[in-house]
PDB file of C-alpha atoms and ligand atoms in Angstrom:
ATOM      1  CA  MET A  14    -144.146  60.897 -50.720  1.00  0.00           C
ATOM      2  CA  ASN A  15    -147.091  61.088 -53.056  1.00  0.00           C
ATOM      3  CA  LEU A  16    -149.824  58.487 -53.158  1.00  0.00           C
ATOM      4  CA  ARG A  17    -148.775  57.007 -56.493  1.00  0.00           C
ATOM      5  CA  LEU A  18    -145.248  56.388 -55.271  1.00  0.00           C
ATOM      6  CA  LEU A  19    -146.517  54.870 -52.044  1.00  0.00           C
ATOM      7  CA  LEU A  20    -148.827  52.506 -53.948  1.00  0.00           C
ATOM      8  CA  SER A  21    -146.116  51.383 -56.303  1.00  0.00           C
ATOM      9  CA  LEU A  22    -143.758  50.769 -53.381  1.00  0.00           C
ATOM     10  CA  LEU A  23    -146.416  48.716 -51.645  1.00  0.00           C
ATOM     11  CA  ALA A  24    -147.039  46.777 -54.835  1.00  0.00           C
ATOM     12  CA  LEU A  25    -143.329  46.124 -55.161  1.00  0.00           C
ATOM     13  CA  ALA A  26    -143.074  44.981 -51.567  1.00  0.00           C
ATOM     14  CA  GLY A  27    -146.032  42.681 -52.130  1.00  0.00           C
ATOM     15  CA  LEU A  28    -144.525  41.370 -55.327  1.00  0.00           C
ATOM     16  CA  SER A  29    -141.167  40.567 -53.797  1.00  0.00           C
ATOM     17  CA  ALA A  30    -142.779  38.812 -50.831  1.00  0.00           C
ATOM     18  CA  CYS A  31    -145.067  36.613 -52.897  1.00  0.00           C
ATOM     19  CA  THR A  32    -142.988  35.621 -55.896  1.00  0.00           C
ATOM     20  CA  PRO A  33    -140.779  32.577 -55.390  1.00  0.00           C
ATOM     21  CA  ASN A  34    -137.094  33.118 -55.961  1.00  0.00           C
ATOM     22  CA  PRO A  35    -136.607  31.911 -59.566  1.00  0.00           C
ATOM     23  CA  GLY A  36    -133.113  30.632 -58.806  1.00  0.00           C
ATOM     24  CA  GLY A  37    -133.905  28.871 -55.514  1.00  0.00           C
ATOM     25  CA  GLY A  38    -136.952  26.903 -56.668  1.00  0.00           C
ATOM     26  CA  GLY A  39    -138.652  27.367 -53.283  1.00  0.00           C
ATOM     27  CA  GLY A  40    -136.249  24.872 -51.721  1.00  0.00           C
ATOM     28  CA  ASP A  41    -135.740  26.836 -48.567  1.00  0.00           C
ATOM     29  CA  THR A  42    -139.422  27.498 -47.993  1.00  0.00           C
ATOM     30  CA  ASP A  43    -141.560  25.673 -45.428  1.00  0.00           C
ATOM     31  CA  SER A  44    -144.999  26.789 -46.563  1.00  0.00           C
ATOM     32  CA  ASP A  45    -146.975  24.913 -43.901  1.00  0.00           C
ATOM     33  CA  GLY A  46    -144.457  25.534 -41.127  1.00  0.00           C
ATOM     34  CA  ASP A  47    -144.208  21.871 -40.148  1.00  0.00           C
ATOM     35  CA  GLY A  48    -140.412  21.749 -40.068  1.00  0.00           C
ATOM     36  CA  LEU A  49    -140.021  20.134 -43.504  1.00  0.00           C
ATOM     37  CA  LEU A  50    -139.001  22.265 -46.491  1.00  0.00           C
ATOM     38  CA  ASP A  51    -141.419  22.156 -49.392  1.00  0.00           C
ATOM     39  CA  ASP A  52    -138.997  20.082 -51.497  1.00  0.00           C
ATOM     40  CA  GLU A  53    -139.001  17.254 -48.916  1.00  0.00           C
ATOM     41  CA  ASP A  54    -142.576  17.642 -47.742  1.00  0.00           C
ATOM     42  CA  PRO A  55    -145.114  15.036 -48.944  1.00  0.00           C
ATOM     43  CA  ASN A  56    -147.729  17.788 -48.798  1.00  0.00           C
ATOM     44  CA  PRO A  57    -146.234  21.299 -48.474  1.00  0.00           C
ATOM     45  CA  ASP A  58    -149.656  22.738 -47.677  1.00  0.00           C
ATOM     46  CA  ASN A  59    -150.618  20.339 -44.867  1.00  0.00           C
ATOM     47  CA  PRO A  60    -148.507  20.169 -41.707  1.00  0.00           C
ATOM     48  CA  ASP A  61    -149.969  16.741 -40.792  1.00  0.00           C
ATOM     49  CA  THR A  62    -150.287  14.955 -44.121  1.00  0.00           C
ATOM     50  CA  ASP A  63    -151.568  11.621 -42.762  1.00  0.00           C
ATOM     51  CA  GLY A  64    -153.758  13.141 -40.048  1.00  0.00           C
ATOM     52  CA  ASP A  65    -152.267  11.101 -37.206  1.00  0.00           C
ATOM     53  CA  GLY A  66    -151.767  14.056 -34.876  1.00  0.00           C
ATOM     54  CA  LEU A  67    -148.026  14.502 -35.535  1.00  0.00           C
ATOM     55  CA  THR A  68    -146.582  17.080 -37.925  1.00  0.00           C
ATOM     56  CA  ASP A  69    -144.635  15.890 -40.938  1.00  0.00           C
ATOM     57  CA  GLY A  70    -141.551  17.541 -39.425  1.00  0.00           C
ATOM     58  CA  GLN A  71    -141.931  15.695 -36.093  1.00  0.00           C
ATOM     59  CA  GLU A  72    -142.336  12.406 -37.910  1.00  0.00           C
ATOM     60  CA  VAL A  73    -139.318  12.779 -40.214  1.00  0.00           C
ATOM     61  CA  ASN A  74    -136.956  14.766 -38.007  1.00  0.00           C
ATOM     62  CA  GLU A  75    -137.674  13.415 -34.528  1.00  0.00           C
ATOM     63  CA  LEU A  76    -139.505  10.082 -34.579  1.00  0.00           C
ATOM     64  CA  GLY A  77    -138.453   8.268 -37.735  1.00  0.00           C
ATOM     65  CA  THR A  78    -142.078   7.532 -38.561  1.00  0.00           C
ATOM     66  CA  ASP A  79    -143.767   7.788 -41.942  1.00  0.00           C
ATOM     67  CA  PRO A  80    -145.499  11.153 -42.540  1.00  0.00           C
ATOM     68  CA  GLU A  81    -147.732   9.455 -45.103  1.00  0.00           C
ATOM     69  CA  ASN A  82    -148.815   6.534 -42.903  1.00  0.00           C
ATOM     70  CA  PRO A  83    -150.941   7.212 -39.793  1.00  0.00           C
ATOM     71  CA  ASP A  84    -149.835   3.883 -38.254  1.00  0.00           C
ATOM     72  CA  SER A  85    -146.179   3.571 -39.264  1.00  0.00           C
ATOM     73  CA  ASP A  86    -145.441   0.332 -37.420  1.00  0.00           C
ATOM     74  CA  GLY A  87    -148.789  -1.283 -38.259  1.00  0.00           C
ATOM     75  CA  ASP A  88    -149.621  -2.187 -34.661  1.00  0.00           C
ATOM     76  CA  GLY A  89    -153.133  -0.754 -34.812  1.00  0.00           C
ATOM     77  CA  TYR A  90    -152.411   2.482 -32.915  1.00  0.00           C
ATOM     78  CA  LEU A  91    -152.064   5.873 -34.609  1.00  0.00           C
ATOM     79  CA  ASP A  92    -148.573   7.393 -34.447  1.00  0.00           C
ATOM     80  CA  GLY A  93    -149.862  10.437 -32.551  1.00  0.00           C
ATOM     81  CA  SER A  94    -151.763   8.272 -30.061  1.00  0.00           C
ATOM     82  CA  GLU A  95    -148.640   6.262 -29.337  1.00  0.00           C
ATOM     83  CA  VAL A  96    -146.614   9.402 -28.620  1.00  0.00           C
ATOM     84  CA  GLU A  97    -149.385  10.677 -26.350  1.00  0.00           C
ATOM     85  CA  ALA A  98    -149.702   7.368 -24.497  1.00  0.00           C
ATOM     86  CA  GLY A  99    -145.952   6.820 -24.233  1.00  0.00           C
ATOM     87  CA  SER A 100    -145.419   3.846 -26.545  1.00  0.00           C
ATOM     88  CA  ASP A 101    -143.080   3.828 -29.571  1.00  0.00           C
ATOM     89  CA  PRO A 102    -144.802   4.608 -32.892  1.00  0.00           C
ATOM     90  CA  ALA A 103    -141.863   3.114 -34.810  1.00  0.00           C
ATOM     91  CA  ASP A 104    -141.895  -0.260 -33.003  1.00  0.00           C
ATOM     92  CA  GLU A 105    -144.701  -2.746 -33.568  1.00  0.00           C
ATOM     93  CA  ASP A 106    -143.843  -4.543 -30.326  1.00  0.00           C
ATOM     94  CA  SER A 107    -144.407  -1.361 -28.343  1.00  0.00           C
ATOM     95  CA  VAL A 108    -148.160  -0.834 -28.045  1.00  0.00           C
ATOM     96  CA  ILE A 109    -150.558   1.155 -25.903  1.00  0.00           C
ATOM     97  CA  TYR A 110    -152.447  -1.942 -24.738  1.00  0.00           C
ATOM     98  CA  GLN A 111    -151.151  -5.479 -25.126  1.00  0.00           C
ATOM     99  CA  GLY A 112    -154.750  -6.596 -25.342  1.00  0.00           C
ATOM    100  CA  GLY A 113    -155.217  -4.456 -28.440  1.00  0.00           C
ATOM    101  CA  TRP A 114    -157.934  -2.362 -26.785  1.00  0.00           C
ATOM    102  CA  PRO A 115    -158.721   0.941 -28.514  1.00  0.00           C
ATOM    103  CA  TYR A 116    -157.291   4.323 -27.558  1.00  0.00           C
ATOM    104  CA  ASN A 117    -159.290   7.519 -27.378  1.00  0.00           C
ATOM    105  CA  PRO A 118    -157.194  10.698 -27.734  1.00  0.00           C
ATOM    106  CA  ASN A 119    -160.203  12.730 -26.580  1.00  0.00           C
ATOM    107  CA  SER A 120    -160.969  10.770 -23.406  1.00  0.00           C
ATOM    108  CA  ASP A 121    -160.460  13.840 -21.208  1.00  0.00           C
ATOM    109  CA  ASP A 122    -163.274  15.638 -23.035  1.00  0.00           C
ATOM    110  CA  ILE A 123    -165.879  13.282 -21.553  1.00  0.00           C
ATOM    111  CA  GLU A 124    -167.627  14.855 -18.582  1.00  0.00           C
ATOM    112  CA  ASP A 125    -166.747  12.288 -15.961  1.00  0.00           C
ATOM    113  CA  PRO A 126    -169.324  12.316 -13.137  1.00  0.00           C
ATOM    114  CA  GLY A 127    -166.917  10.414 -10.885  1.00  0.00           C
ATOM    115  CA  THR A 128    -167.825   7.118  -9.252  1.00  0.00           C
ATOM    116  CA  ASP A 129    -168.501   8.327  -5.723  1.00  0.00           C
ATOM    117  CA  GLY A 130    -172.093   9.188  -6.544  1.00  0.00           C
ATOM    118  CA  THR A 131    -174.749   7.228  -8.419  1.00  0.00           C
ATOM    119  CA  VAL A 132    -175.779   7.332 -12.068  1.00  0.00           C
ATOM    120  CA  ASP A 133    -178.898   6.148 -13.853  1.00  0.00           C
ATOM    121  CA  GLN A 134    -179.957   5.279 -17.367  1.00  0.00           C
ATOM    122  CA  ASP A 135    -179.019   8.000 -19.931  1.00  0.00           C
ATOM    123  CA  ASP A 136    -176.259   9.369 -17.679  1.00  0.00           C
ATOM    124  CA  ILE A 137    -172.577   9.251 -18.536  1.00  0.00           C
ATOM    125  CA  ILE A 138    -170.921   6.471 -16.586  1.00  0.00           C
ATOM    126  CA  GLY A 139    -168.020   7.276 -14.268  1.00  0.00           C
ATOM    127  CA  ARG A 140    -164.447   6.782 -15.341  1.00  0.00           C
ATOM    128  CA  VAL A 141    -162.463   3.843 -14.044  1.00  0.00           C
ATOM    129  CA  ILE A 142    -158.833   3.004 -14.684  1.00  0.00           C
ATOM    130  CA  GLY A 143    -157.782  -0.453 -13.564  1.00  0.00           C
ATOM    131  CA  VAL A 144    -155.287  -3.188 -14.315  1.00  0.00           C
ATOM    132  CA  ASP A 145    -156.213  -5.727 -17.008  1.00  0.00           C
ATOM    133  CA  GLN A 146    -155.193  -9.344 -17.562  1.00  0.00           C
ATOM    134  CA  PHE A 147    -151.998  -8.184 -19.304  1.00  0.00           C
ATOM    135  CA  GLY A 148    -150.973  -5.909 -16.449  1.00  0.00           C
ATOM    136  CA  ASP A 149    -151.804  -2.717 -18.347  1.00  0.00           C
ATOM    137  CA  GLU A 150    -153.666   0.117 -16.634  1.00  0.00           C
ATOM    138  CA  VAL A 151    -156.750   0.387 -18.819  1.00  0.00           C
ATOM    139  CA  ASP A 152    -158.942   3.472 -19.039  1.00  0.00           C
ATOM    140  CA  LEU A 153    -162.640   2.712 -19.602  1.00  0.00           C
ATOM    141  CA  TYR A 154    -162.935   5.987 -21.540  1.00  0.00           C
ATOM    142  CA  ASP A 155    -160.452   4.719 -24.144  1.00  0.00           C
ATOM    143  CA  PHE A 156    -163.323   2.582 -25.449  1.00  0.00           C
ATOM    144  CA  ALA A 157    -165.342   5.739 -26.143  1.00  0.00           C
ATOM    145  CA  GLY A 158    -165.386   7.553 -29.466  1.00  0.00           C
ATOM    146  CA  GLN A 159    -164.797   4.433 -31.541  1.00  0.00           C
ATOM    147  CA  GLY A 160    -168.254   4.300 -33.093  1.00  0.00           C
ATOM    148  CA  LYS A 161    -169.005   1.077 -31.227  1.00  0.00           C
ATOM    149  CA  PRO A 162    -171.321   0.139 -28.369  1.00  0.00           C
ATOM    150  CA  ILE A 163    -169.979  -1.365 -25.176  1.00  0.00           C
ATOM    151  CA  ILE A 164    -171.335  -4.046 -22.888  1.00  0.00           C
ATOM    152  CA  LEU A 165    -170.142  -3.457 -19.353  1.00  0.00           C
ATOM    153  CA  ASP A 166    -170.249  -6.679 -17.376  1.00  0.00           C
ATOM    154  CA  VAL A 167    -169.880  -5.922 -13.681  1.00  0.00           C
ATOM    155  CA  PHE A 168    -168.977  -9.130 -11.880  1.00  0.00           C
ATOM    156  CA  ALA A 169    -167.228 -10.913  -9.027  1.00  0.00           C
ATOM    157  CA  GLU A 170    -164.710 -13.722  -9.371  1.00  0.00           C
ATOM    158  CA  TRP A 171    -166.556 -15.929  -6.882  1.00  0.00           C
ATOM    159  CA  CYS A 172    -169.969 -15.638  -8.533  1.00  0.00           C
ATOM    160  CA  PRO A 173    -171.262 -18.807 -10.334  1.00  0.00           C
ATOM    161  CA  PRO A 174    -173.554 -17.028 -12.857  1.00  0.00           C
ATOM    162  CA  CYS A 175    -170.632 -14.766 -13.770  1.00  0.00           C
ATOM    163  CA  LYS A 176    -168.549 -17.853 -14.526  1.00  0.00           C
ATOM    164  CA  ALA A 177    -171.324 -19.419 -16.582  1.00  0.00           C
ATOM    165  CA  THR A 178    -171.718 -16.280 -18.685  1.00  0.00           C
ATOM    166  CA  ALA A 179    -167.977 -15.963 -19.260  1.00  0.00           C
ATOM    167  CA  ALA A 180    -167.781 -19.626 -20.303  1.00  0.00           C
ATOM    168  CA  TRP A 181    -170.512 -19.112 -22.902  1.00  0.00           C
ATOM    169  CA  LEU A 182    -168.986 -15.861 -24.166  1.00  0.00           C
ATOM    170  CA  GLY A 183    -165.656 -17.617 -24.728  1.00  0.00           C
ATOM    171  CA  GLY A 184    -167.325 -20.341 -26.769  1.00  0.00           C
ATOM    172  CA  GLY A 185    -167.372 -22.887 -23.951  1.00  0.00           C
ATOM    173  CA  GLN A 186    -170.170 -24.507 -21.981  1.00  0.00           C
ATOM    174  CA  ASP A 187    -173.524 -22.733 -22.316  1.00  0.00           C
ATOM    175  CA  GLN A 188    -175.192 -23.527 -18.997  1.00  0.00           C
ATOM    176  CA  TYR A 189    -178.000 -20.996 -19.406  1.00  0.00           C
ATOM    177  CA  GLY A 190    -178.663 -21.648 -23.093  1.00  0.00           C
ATOM    178  CA  LEU A 191    -177.610 -18.125 -24.036  1.00  0.00           C
ATOM    179  CA  GLU A 192    -176.467 -18.928 -27.531  1.00  0.00           C
ATOM    180  CA  GLY A 193    -179.977 -19.229 -28.901  1.00  0.00           C
ATOM    181  CA  GLU A 194    -181.015 -15.725 -27.941  1.00  0.00           C
ATOM    182  CA  PHE A 195    -177.641 -13.986 -27.824  1.00  0.00           C
ATOM    183  CA  GLY A 196    -175.507 -15.804 -30.376  1.00  0.00           C
ATOM    184  CA  ALA A 197    -175.519 -12.712 -32.590  1.00  0.00           C
ATOM    185  CA  VAL A 198    -174.188 -10.667 -29.675  1.00  0.00           C
ATOM    186  CA  ARG A 199    -171.338 -13.118 -29.115  1.00  0.00           C
ATOM    187  CA  ALA A 200    -170.568 -12.977 -32.853  1.00  0.00           C
ATOM    188  CA  ALA A 201    -170.512  -9.162 -32.723  1.00  0.00           C
ATOM    189  CA  VAL A 202    -168.084  -9.260 -29.797  1.00  0.00           C
ATOM    190  CA  ASN A 203    -165.875 -11.691 -31.691  1.00  0.00           C
ATOM    191  CA  SER A 204    -165.914  -9.512 -34.815  1.00  0.00           C
ATOM    192  CA  GLY A 205    -165.120  -6.372 -32.816  1.00  0.00           C
ATOM    193  CA  ASP A 206    -168.433  -4.636 -33.518  1.00  0.00           C
ATOM    194  CA  ILE A 207    -169.251  -4.604 -29.805  1.00  0.00           C
ATOM    195  CA  TYR A 208    -166.730  -4.103 -27.003  1.00  0.00           C
ATOM    196  CA  TRP A 209    -167.255  -6.356 -24.002  1.00  0.00           C
ATOM    197  CA  ILE A 210    -165.630  -5.166 -20.811  1.00  0.00           C
ATOM    198  CA  SER A 211    -165.684  -7.318 -17.692  1.00  0.00           C
ATOM    199  CA  LEU A 212    -165.159  -5.180 -14.613  1.00  0.00           C
ATOM    200  CA  MET A 213    -164.218  -7.279 -11.591  1.00  0.00           C
ATOM    201  CA  GLU A 214    -165.596  -5.850  -8.364  1.00  0.00           C
ATOM    202  CA  GLN A 215    -164.387  -8.549  -5.950  1.00  0.00           C
ATOM    203  CA  ASP A 216    -161.985 -11.490  -6.128  1.00  0.00           C
ATOM    204  CA  ASN A 217    -162.591 -15.109  -5.076  1.00  0.00           C
ATOM    205  CA  PHE A 218    -162.211 -14.185  -1.430  1.00  0.00           C
ATOM    206  CA  GLY A 219    -164.522 -11.199  -1.505  1.00  0.00           C
ATOM    207  CA  ASN A 220    -161.568  -8.827  -1.479  1.00  0.00           C
ATOM    208  CA  VAL A 221    -160.569  -6.040  -3.830  1.00  0.00           C
ATOM    209  CA  ALA A 222    -159.717  -7.329  -7.306  1.00  0.00           C
ATOM    210  CA  ASP A 223    -156.103  -7.216  -8.445  1.00  0.00           C
ATOM    211  CA  LEU A 224    -153.808  -8.353 -11.251  1.00  0.00           C
ATOM    212  CA  ALA A 225    -153.637 -11.931  -9.946  1.00  0.00           C
ATOM    213  CA  ALA A 226    -157.435 -12.142  -9.870  1.00  0.00           C
ATOM    214  CA  VAL A 227    -157.992 -10.859 -13.416  1.00  0.00           C
ATOM    215  CA  GLN A 228    -155.251 -13.182 -14.654  1.00  0.00           C
ATOM    216  CA  ARG A 229    -156.900 -16.166 -12.934  1.00  0.00           C
ATOM    217  CA  TRP A 230    -160.170 -15.191 -14.595  1.00  0.00           C
ATOM    218  CA  ASP A 231    -158.536 -14.866 -18.005  1.00  0.00           C
ATOM    219  CA  GLN A 232    -156.943 -18.289 -17.616  1.00  0.00           C
ATOM    220  CA  ALA A 233    -160.237 -19.876 -16.599  1.00  0.00           C
ATOM    221  CA  TYR A 234    -162.258 -18.136 -19.344  1.00  0.00           C
ATOM    222  CA  PRO A 235    -159.780 -17.097 -22.046  1.00  0.00           C
ATOM    223  CA  ASN A 236    -161.258 -14.617 -24.491  1.00  0.00           C
ATOM    224  CA  GLU A 237    -159.064 -12.395 -26.610  1.00  0.00           C
ATOM    225  CA  HIS A 238    -161.966 -10.023 -27.224  1.00  0.00           C
ATOM    226  CA  VAL A 239    -162.712  -9.270 -23.588  1.00  0.00           C
ATOM    227  CA  ALA A 240    -160.869  -6.769 -21.432  1.00  0.00           C
ATOM    228  CA  VAL A 241    -160.968  -7.985 -17.836  1.00  0.00           C
ATOM    229  CA  ILE A 242    -160.363  -4.978 -15.626  1.00  0.00           C
ATOM    230  CA  ALA A 243    -159.896  -4.960 -11.853  1.00  0.00           C
ATOM    231  CA  ASP A 244    -161.888  -2.190 -10.213  1.00  0.00           C
ATOM    232  CA  PRO A 245    -159.285  -0.594  -7.929  1.00  0.00           C
ATOM    233  CA  VAL A 246    -162.009   0.307  -5.426  1.00  0.00           C
ATOM    234  CA  MET A 247    -163.880  -2.778  -4.239  1.00  0.00           C
ATOM    235  CA  SER A 248    -167.508  -2.771  -5.420  1.00  0.00           C
ATOM    236  CA  ALA A 249    -167.275   0.895  -6.420  1.00  0.00           C
ATOM    237  CA  PHE A 250    -169.390   0.312  -9.527  1.00  0.00           C
ATOM    238  CA  MET A 251    -171.992  -1.683  -7.595  1.00  0.00           C
ATOM    239  CA  GLY A 252    -172.731   1.478  -5.671  1.00  0.00           C
ATOM    240  CA  HIS A 253    -172.208   3.779  -8.641  1.00  0.00           C
ATOM    241  CA  LEU A 254    -174.730   1.775 -10.713  1.00  0.00           C
ATOM    242  CA  MET A 255    -176.986   1.048  -7.709  1.00  0.00           C
ATOM    243  CA  GLN A 256    -176.832  -2.711  -8.261  1.00  0.00           C
ATOM    244  CA  ASN A 257    -177.679  -5.513  -5.837  1.00  0.00           C
ATOM    245  CA  GLY A 258    -176.276  -8.653  -7.433  1.00  0.00           C
ATOM    246  CA  PHE A 259    -173.627 -10.129  -9.731  1.00  0.00           C
ATOM    247  CA  PRO A 260    -173.357 -10.149 -12.649  1.00  0.00           C
ATOM    248  CA  ASN A 261    -175.030  -6.988 -13.898  1.00  0.00           C
ATOM    249  CA  PHE A 262    -174.895  -5.916 -17.536  1.00  0.00           C
ATOM    250  CA  HIS A 263    -175.121  -2.411 -18.953  1.00  0.00           C
ATOM    251  CA  ALA A 264    -175.146  -1.138 -22.534  1.00  0.00           C
ATOM    252  CA  LEU A 265    -173.127   2.001 -23.219  1.00  0.00           C
ATOM    253  CA  ASN A 266    -172.926   4.002 -26.415  1.00  0.00           C
ATOM    254  CA  GLU A 267    -169.701   5.459 -27.755  1.00  0.00           C
ATOM    255  CA  ASN A 268    -170.246   8.603 -25.675  1.00  0.00           C
ATOM    256  CA  MET A 269    -170.195   6.532 -22.466  1.00  0.00           C
ATOM    257  CA  GLU A 270    -173.904   7.147 -21.928  1.00  0.00           C
ATOM    258  CA  ILE A 271    -175.802   4.332 -20.232  1.00  0.00           C
ATOM    259  CA  VAL A 272    -178.341   3.344 -22.885  1.00  0.00           C
ATOM    260  CA  TYR A 273    -179.564   0.404 -20.849  1.00  0.00           C
ATOM    261  CA  MET A 274    -178.969  -0.164 -17.150  1.00  0.00           C
ATOM    262  CA  ASN A 275    -179.317  -3.617 -15.632  1.00  0.00           C
ATOM    263  CA  ASP A 276    -182.687  -4.011 -13.897  1.00  0.00           C
ATOM    264  CA  ARG A 277    -181.812  -4.022 -10.229  1.00  0.00           C
ATOM    265  CA  ASN A 278    -185.385  -4.788  -9.133  1.00  0.00           C
ATOM    266  CA  THR A 279    -185.376  -8.438 -10.113  1.00  0.00           C
ATOM    267  CA  GLN A 280    -183.870 -11.618  -8.751  1.00  0.00           C
ATOM    268  CA  GLN A 281    -183.467 -12.866 -12.336  1.00  0.00           C
ATOM    269  CA  LEU A 282    -180.372 -12.300 -14.405  1.00  0.00           C
ATOM    270  CA  ASP A 283    -181.015  -9.421 -16.789  1.00  0.00           C
ATOM    271  CA  PHE A 284    -179.378  -9.894 -20.188  1.00  0.00           C
ATOM    272  CA  GLN A 285    -181.338  -7.113 -21.896  1.00  0.00           C
ATOM    273  CA  ALA A 286    -178.202  -4.956 -22.223  1.00  0.00           C
ATOM    274  CA  LEU A 287    -176.816  -7.480 -24.703  1.00  0.00           C
ATOM    275  CA  ASN A 288    -179.670  -6.972 -27.160  1.00  0.00           C
ATOM    276  CA  VAL A 289    -179.614  -3.207 -26.649  1.00  0.00           C
ATOM    277  CA  ALA A 290    -175.905  -3.115 -27.456  1.00  0.00           C
ATOM    278  CA  LEU A 291    -176.535  -5.166 -30.575  1.00  0.00           C
ATOM    279  CA  SER A 292    -179.202  -2.693 -31.661  1.00  0.00           C
ATOM    280  CA  LEU A 293    -176.580   0.093 -31.412  1.00  0.00           C
ATOM    281  CA  VAL A 294    -174.191  -1.603 -33.861  1.00  0.00           C
ATOM    282  CA  GLU A 295    -174.065   0.519 -37.030  1.00  0.00           C
TER     283      GLU A 295
HETATM  284 CA1   CA B  27    -143.576  21.844 -44.708  1.00  0.00          CA
HETATM  285 CA1   CA B  28    -148.591  13.015 -39.359  1.00  0.00          CA
HETATM  286 CA1   CA B  29    -147.471   8.964 -39.494  1.00  0.00          CA
HETATM  287 CA1   CA B  30    -145.929   0.923 -31.713  1.00  0.00          CA
END
């Protein structure tokens, strides 16, 4: 075979591979390999048209979700997140968290130091997964990566200052006069610009917190913006954060770094984390 013949054969082979069949109209081609033929594909060059983590083919062929809507059932959770977390992306009554808390698909990427040891300011806080007032097992790291700061309120059910703070935060009695200095923080929690997480370290009897305890707390101080989570290991975060008294407040950024740690060297309540969190709101 001479070179000219070889080149023309190669050109022919290239031509036949690249030119669409004029009779077929490309109808049996799946250019992006997502399981949907180009004719039926909302974007034949993008396997995940709406960017929700599911391919167009999965959405249309398997799940019955909308490949052009990242939240098909409008319940606030991305279709791909729902599949990952085990809820139904085509049913608005099936949600990841009944409380509406965020979900972080990249939570495992955070370098969890564990809660057995201690952490200090600027460190990443340890991961905790505990039951909330709705009975859902909530992962602290699901609040990461949302572009929002977090106030972590470490408390005990029996503790009077904890109760007073929760009453104020819910719009009730303001025993300590917090509204004057921290009203903007409360407003930011209510608008969803700051996440407030109340982590219960002990119940009314000084025992490990459980579902009944966080539900009692939620009934006493109802607040739809606050996740009340029972620490499954009694006082684990008191040791982890080296704290001496309840409540203690910490400001976290969206990377779960402790931007402000409650001052443990004072007998006074330290609310500085609230202002620090507010300063982190974008
Ligand atoms: Ca396709
Ligand atoms: Ca998709
Ligand atoms: Ca979708
Ligand atoms: Ca759903």
